[in-house]
């Protein structure tokens, strides 16, 4: 049976929100790599707003997931290319192009996933078209990441800043005891919009210090009472679903340095005293791994997507409260 991973929600623009306003394809909307022309100038429609594209990863690729605001559930999605646009100030923005196709292989939808904010009424010149970079660019978005300075609990019980760790160091895991780090990823990205990191301030979830993570990073919470009606005591909750503007908030602006910790199997580790997931390798994220490492871990990687604790994830509908973080803190201590 094909393996499907949990839905990943992406803020995208439909292709017709980006139109060529000067150049060879004048008047045309954004399209896939074979049909666009370098140096064309694109402008985002004045009333354009991102919509939510729900994406599922399958063994054979990607598909539109349930609850998506665009696309047809179950239709295949292809990562077409990474485009680079430049504004008049010389600032560049990368955009991943996703193409929805029907069973006959015909394109039925094209979506733009910007990796930094796009502004309406601004001219963007297309300066780069790279089909081979699409998977890697998307993998960096899909990876769960900790920020520089995050203290990770080691097998000894000591805490160490994540940037001081190295492969082979032993980290305490919730379910498998001490485990060696297989690989540490590191990247720097612009902290903008939906990709800005989430700050969970000290004490919010009984954490010892501020925890700053990527928006889709999942935290493990044990409830002594089922405060959310999830039907179980063990939960995985995405950081972005906890944002309340006060004790949990987005931190936009400038750049953010992200780190990813990979183990032979997907683990729950401890960061600033909070139980949080390590890097999950699946169809979405495998492109971040060096080729040699991917080959050496070939027999282990499929097991990541079958980790039993992934069934604990709480869907967004149960988390729509004014202060979900406060509810979970109380439920975990009473």
Coordinates of C-alpha atoms in Angstrom, one line a residue:
X1 CA 0.0 0.0 0.0
X2 CA 1.4 3.5 -0.9
X3 CA 2.6 5.5 2.0
X4 CA 1.0 8.9 2.5
X5 CA 2.3 11.5 4.9
X6 CA 0.3 14.2 6.8
X7 CA -0.9 17.2 4.8
X8 CA 1.5 20.1 4.3
X9 CA -0.3 23.4 3.8
X10 CA 1.4 25.8 1.5
X11 CA 0.5 29.5 0.9
X12 CA 0.4 29.8 -2.9
X13 CA -0.8 32.1 -5.6
X14 CA -2.8 30.8 -8.6
X15 CA -0.9 31.4 -11.8
X16 CA -3.2 34.1 -13.0
X17 CA -2.2 36.3 -10.0
X18 CA 1.2 36.8 -11.6
X19 CA 1.0 38.2 -15.1
X20 CA 3.6 39.3 -17.7
X21 CA 3.3 43.1 -17.9
X22 CA 6.3 43.6 -20.2
X23 CA 8.2 41.2 -22.4
X24 CA 7.8 38.3 -24.9
X25 CA 4.8 36.7 -23.1
X26 CA 3.0 40.0 -22.6
X27 CA -0.4 39.4 -21.0
X28 CA 0.2 35.7 -20.1
X29 CA 0.0 34.3 -16.6
X30 CA 2.8 32.5 -14.9
X31 CA 3.4 29.1 -16.5
X32 CA 5.8 26.2 -16.2
X33 CA 9.5 26.3 -17.2
X34 CA 9.1 25.2 -20.8
X35 CA 6.8 28.1 -21.6
X36 CA 8.3 31.1 -19.8
X37 CA 11.0 33.5 -21.1
X38 CA 13.9 35.1 -19.1
X39 CA 13.7 38.8 -18.7
X40 CA 10.0 39.0 -18.9
X41 CA 8.6 41.3 -16.2
X42 CA 5.8 40.0 -14.0
X43 CA 3.4 41.9 -11.7
X44 CA 1.3 40.6 -8.8
X45 CA -2.4 41.5 -9.2
X46 CA -3.4 44.3 -6.7
X47 CA -6.1 42.2 -5.1
X48 CA -4.1 38.9 -5.0
X49 CA -3.9 37.0 -1.8
X50 CA -2.3 33.7 -1.0
X51 CA -4.6 30.6 -0.9
X52 CA -3.9 27.4 0.9
X53 CA -2.7 24.4 -1.2
X54 CA -2.9 21.2 0.8
X55 CA -0.1 18.9 -0.3
X56 CA 0.3 15.2 0.5
X57 CA 3.5 13.3 -0.2
X58 CA 3.2 9.8 -1.6
X59 CA 5.8 7.2 -2.4
X60 CA 5.5 8.1 -6.1
X61 CA 5.3 11.9 -5.7
X62 CA 2.9 14.5 -4.5
X63 CA -0.9 15.0 -4.6
X64 CA -3.5 17.6 -3.6
X65 CA -4.6 16.8 -0.1
X66 CA -8.0 17.1 1.6
X67 CA -9.2 20.5 2.6
X68 CA -7.2 22.3 0.0
X69 CA -8.6 25.7 -1.1
X70 CA -7.3 25.1 -4.7
X71 CA -6.9 22.1 -6.9
X72 CA -8.8 18.8 -6.9
X73 CA -8.2 16.4 -4.0
X74 CA -6.1 13.4 -5.1
X75 CA -4.8 15.1 -8.3
X76 CA -1.0 14.7 -8.9
X77 CA 1.2 17.7 -8.2
X78 CA 4.6 18.1 -9.9
X79 CA 7.4 20.4 -8.7
X80 CA 8.2 22.1 -12.0
X81 CA 11.0 24.6 -11.3
X82 CA 12.5 27.3 -9.0
X83 CA 12.2 30.7 -10.5
X84 CA 14.3 33.8 -9.4
X85 CA 12.7 37.2 -9.7
X86 CA 14.4 40.6 -9.2
X87 CA 12.8 43.9 -8.3
X88 CA 14.0 47.3 -9.2
X89 CA 16.1 47.5 -6.0
X90 CA 18.1 44.4 -7.0
X91 CA 16.4 42.2 -4.3
X92 CA 15.7 38.7 -5.4
X93 CA 12.8 36.4 -4.6
X94 CA 12.6 32.7 -5.3
X95 CA 9.3 31.1 -6.4
X96 CA 8.7 27.3 -6.6
X97 CA 6.2 26.5 -9.4
X98 CA 3.9 23.5 -8.8
X99 CA 1.8 22.0 -11.6
X100 CA -1.4 20.0 -11.0
X101 CA -2.1 17.3 -13.6
X102 CA -5.1 15.1 -14.4
X103 CA -4.9 11.3 -15.0
X104 CA -4.1 11.9 -18.6
X105 CA -1.1 14.0 -17.7
X106 CA -2.6 17.3 -18.8
X107 CA -1.9 20.4 -16.7
X108 CA -5.1 21.6 -14.8
X109 CA -3.6 24.1 -12.5
X110 CA -0.3 26.1 -11.9
X111 CA 0.6 27.5 -8.5
X112 CA 3.4 29.8 -7.4
X113 CA 4.9 29.2 -3.9
X114 CA 7.0 32.3 -3.1
X115 CA 9.9 31.8 -0.7
X116 CA 9.8 35.5 0.3
X117 CA 7.1 38.1 0.2
X118 CA 5.8 39.3 -3.2
X119 CA 4.4 42.9 -3.3
X120 CA 1.5 44.0 -5.5
X121 CA 2.1 46.7 -8.1
X122 CA 5.8 45.8 -8.1
X123 CA 7.7 44.8 -11.2
X124 CA 9.6 41.5 -10.9
X125 CA 12.0 40.6 -13.7
X126 CA 12.5 36.8 -14.3
X127 CA 16.2 36.3 -14.0
X128 CA 16.5 32.6 -13.3
X129 CA 14.7 29.4 -14.4
X130 CA 16.0 26.2 -12.7
X131 CA 13.9 23.0 -13.1
X132 CA 16.6 20.9 -11.3
X133 CA 16.4 23.0 -8.1
X134 CA 12.6 22.7 -7.5
X135 CA 12.8 19.6 -5.2
X136 CA 15.7 21.0 -3.2
X137 CA 14.0 24.4 -2.7
X138 CA 10.8 22.8 -1.7
X139 CA 12.6 20.4 0.7
X140 CA 14.1 23.3 2.6
X141 CA 10.5 24.7 3.1
X142 CA 9.2 21.3 4.3
X143 CA 12.0 20.5 6.7
X144 CA 11.3 21.0 10.4
X145 CA 14.1 23.1 11.9
X146 CA 15.4 24.6 15.1
X147 CA 17.1 28.0 15.2
X148 CA 20.7 28.9 16.3
X149 CA 21.0 28.9 20.1
X150 CA 18.3 26.2 20.7
X151 CA 19.5 24.0 23.6
X152 CA 19.2 20.3 22.9
X153 CA 19.2 17.7 25.7
X154 CA 22.0 15.2 25.3
X155 CA 22.1 11.6 26.5
X156 CA 24.0 12.8 29.6
X157 CA 21.2 15.1 30.6
X158 CA 23.2 18.2 29.8
X159 CA 21.9 20.8 27.3
X160 CA 24.0 22.0 24.4
X161 CA 23.3 24.8 21.8
X162 CA 22.4 23.1 18.6
X163 CA 25.2 24.8 16.6
X164 CA 27.8 23.0 18.8
X165 CA 26.5 19.5 18.0
X166 CA 28.1 17.2 15.5
X167 CA 27.3 13.8 13.9
X168 CA 27.9 11.0 16.4
X169 CA 26.8 13.0 19.4
X170 CA 24.3 11.2 21.5
X171 CA 20.9 12.9 22.1
X172 CA 18.2 11.9 24.6
X173 CA 15.0 10.7 22.8
X174 CA 11.6 10.1 24.3
X175 CA 11.0 6.7 22.8
X176 CA 14.4 5.2 22.1
X177 CA 16.7 6.5 24.8
X178 CA 20.1 7.8 23.7
X179 CA 20.5 8.0 19.9
X180 CA 23.4 9.2 17.7
X181 CA 22.9 12.1 15.4
X182 CA 23.4 10.9 11.8
X183 CA 23.5 14.3 10.1
X184 CA 23.0 18.0 10.8
X185 CA 21.6 20.3 8.2
X186 CA 22.0 24.0 8.2
X187 CA 20.5 26.7 6.0
X188 CA 19.8 30.5 6.1
X189 CA 16.6 31.9 4.8
X190 CA 14.6 35.1 4.8
X191 CA 12.2 35.3 7.8
X192 CA 9.1 36.5 6.0
X193 CA 5.4 35.8 5.9
X194 CA 4.3 32.3 6.5
X195 CA 8.0 31.2 6.6
X196 CA 9.0 33.4 9.5
X197 CA 9.9 31.3 12.6
X198 CA 7.6 30.8 15.5
X199 CA 8.7 31.9 19.0
X200 CA 7.3 29.9 22.0
X201 CA 8.3 32.0 24.9
X202 CA 9.7 30.6 28.1
X203 CA 7.1 28.9 30.3
X204 CA 4.4 28.8 27.7
X205 CA 4.6 25.0 27.4
X206 CA 6.6 24.6 30.6
X207 CA 9.7 25.2 28.6
X208 CA 12.9 26.5 30.3
X209 CA 13.8 29.1 27.6
X210 CA 12.3 30.6 24.4
X211 CA 12.0 27.9 21.7
X212 CA 12.2 29.3 18.1
X213 CA 11.3 26.8 15.4
X214 CA 10.1 26.6 11.8
X215 CA 6.3 27.1 11.5
X216 CA 5.4 23.5 10.8
X217 CA 7.6 22.0 13.5
X218 CA 5.6 19.5 15.5
X219 CA 5.8 19.5 19.3
X220 CA 4.9 16.5 21.5
X221 CA 2.5 17.2 24.3
X222 CA 1.2 14.7 26.9
X223 CA -2.2 15.7 28.3
X224 CA -3.2 14.6 31.8
X225 CA -6.7 15.4 30.7
X226 CA -8.1 15.5 27.2
X227 CA -8.7 19.2 27.0
X228 CA -9.0 19.4 23.2
X229 CA -11.3 16.4 22.6
X230 CA -8.6 14.6 20.6
X231 CA -9.5 11.3 22.2
X232 CA -6.0 10.6 23.4
X233 CA -3.4 11.9 25.8
X234 CA -0.4 12.1 23.5
X235 CA -0.5 14.8 20.9
X236 CA 1.7 16.3 18.1
X237 CA 0.9 20.0 17.5
X238 CA 2.4 22.2 14.8
X239 CA 4.0 25.4 16.2
X240 CA 2.0 27.6 13.8
X241 CA -1.3 26.4 15.3
X242 CA -0.3 27.7 18.7
X243 CA 0.3 31.4 17.6
X244 CA -1.7 33.7 19.9
X245 CA 0.3 36.9 19.2
X246 CA 1.6 37.1 22.8
X247 CA 3.2 34.0 24.3
X248 CA 3.5 32.4 20.9
X249 CA 4.2 34.6 17.9
X250 CA 5.8 34.8 14.5
X251 CA 9.2 36.6 14.3
X252 CA 9.5 38.2 10.9
X253 CA 12.3 40.3 9.6
X254 CA 15.9 39.7 8.4
X255 CA 17.2 36.2 8.0
X256 CA 16.9 33.1 10.2
X257 CA 19.5 30.4 10.5
X258 CA 17.9 26.9 10.7
X259 CA 19.3 23.6 11.8
X260 CA 17.9 20.1 11.2
X261 CA 18.8 17.0 13.2
X262 CA 18.6 13.6 11.5
X263 CA 18.6 10.3 13.3
X264 CA 18.3 6.8 11.8
X265 CA 14.6 6.9 12.7
X266 CA 12.3 9.8 13.2
X267 CA 12.5 10.8 16.9
X268 CA 11.0 13.0 19.6
X269 CA 13.8 14.9 21.3
X270 CA 14.0 17.6 23.9
X271 CA 14.7 21.3 22.9
X272 CA 14.5 24.0 25.6
X273 CA 12.7 21.3 27.7
X274 CA 10.0 20.8 25.1
X275 CA 9.5 17.5 23.4
X276 CA 9.8 18.2 19.7
X277 CA 10.3 16.1 16.5
X278 CA 13.6 15.6 14.7
X279 CA 13.9 15.8 10.9
X280 CA 11.4 13.5 9.1
X281 CA 12.6 12.2 5.8
X282 CA 9.9 11.5 3.2
X283 CA 9.2 12.4 -0.4
X284 CA 9.0 16.1 0.6
X285 CA 12.4 16.4 2.4
X286 CA 14.7 13.7 1.1
X287 CA 16.3 16.2 -1.4
X288 CA 18.0 18.1 1.4
X289 CA 20.3 15.1 2.2
X290 CA 23.7 14.7 0.5
X291 CA 23.6 12.0 -2.1
X292 CA 26.1 9.8 -0.3
X293 CA 24.1 10.0 2.9
X294 CA 20.9 9.2 1.1
X295 CA 22.5 6.1 -0.4
X296 CA 24.0 4.9 2.9
X297 CA 20.6 5.3 4.7
X298 CA 18.5 3.8 1.9
X299 CA 17.1 0.9 3.9
X300 CA 16.3 3.2 6.9
X301 CA 14.6 6.1 5.3
X302 CA 11.3 4.5 4.4
X303 CA 10.8 3.8 8.1
X304 CA 10.7 7.5 8.9
X305 CA 7.3 8.0 7.4
X306 CA 5.9 5.0 9.3
X307 CA 6.9 6.2 12.7
X308 CA 4.0 5.3 15.1
X309 CA 3.9 8.7 16.9
X310 CA 3.0 10.5 13.6
X311 CA -0.6 9.2 14.3
X312 CA -0.7 11.6 17.3
X313 CA -0.9 14.8 15.1
X314 CA -3.8 17.0 16.0
X315 CA -5.6 18.6 13.0
X316 CA -6.1 22.3 12.9
X317 CA -9.9 22.2 13.6
X318 CA -9.3 21.1 17.2
X319 CA -6.8 23.8 17.8
X320 CA -9.0 26.9 17.0
X321 CA -9.1 28.5 20.4
X322 CA -8.0 32.0 21.4
X323 CA -5.1 30.5 23.4
X324 CA -4.5 26.8 22.6
X325 CA -1.1 27.0 24.2
X326 CA -2.5 27.9 27.6
X327 CA -5.1 25.1 27.3
X328 CA -2.3 22.6 26.6
X329 CA -0.1 23.9 29.4
X330 CA -2.9 23.4 31.9
X331 CA -3.9 20.0 30.5
X332 CA -0.3 18.8 30.8
X333 CA 0.2 19.8 34.4
X334 CA -3.1 19.0 36.1

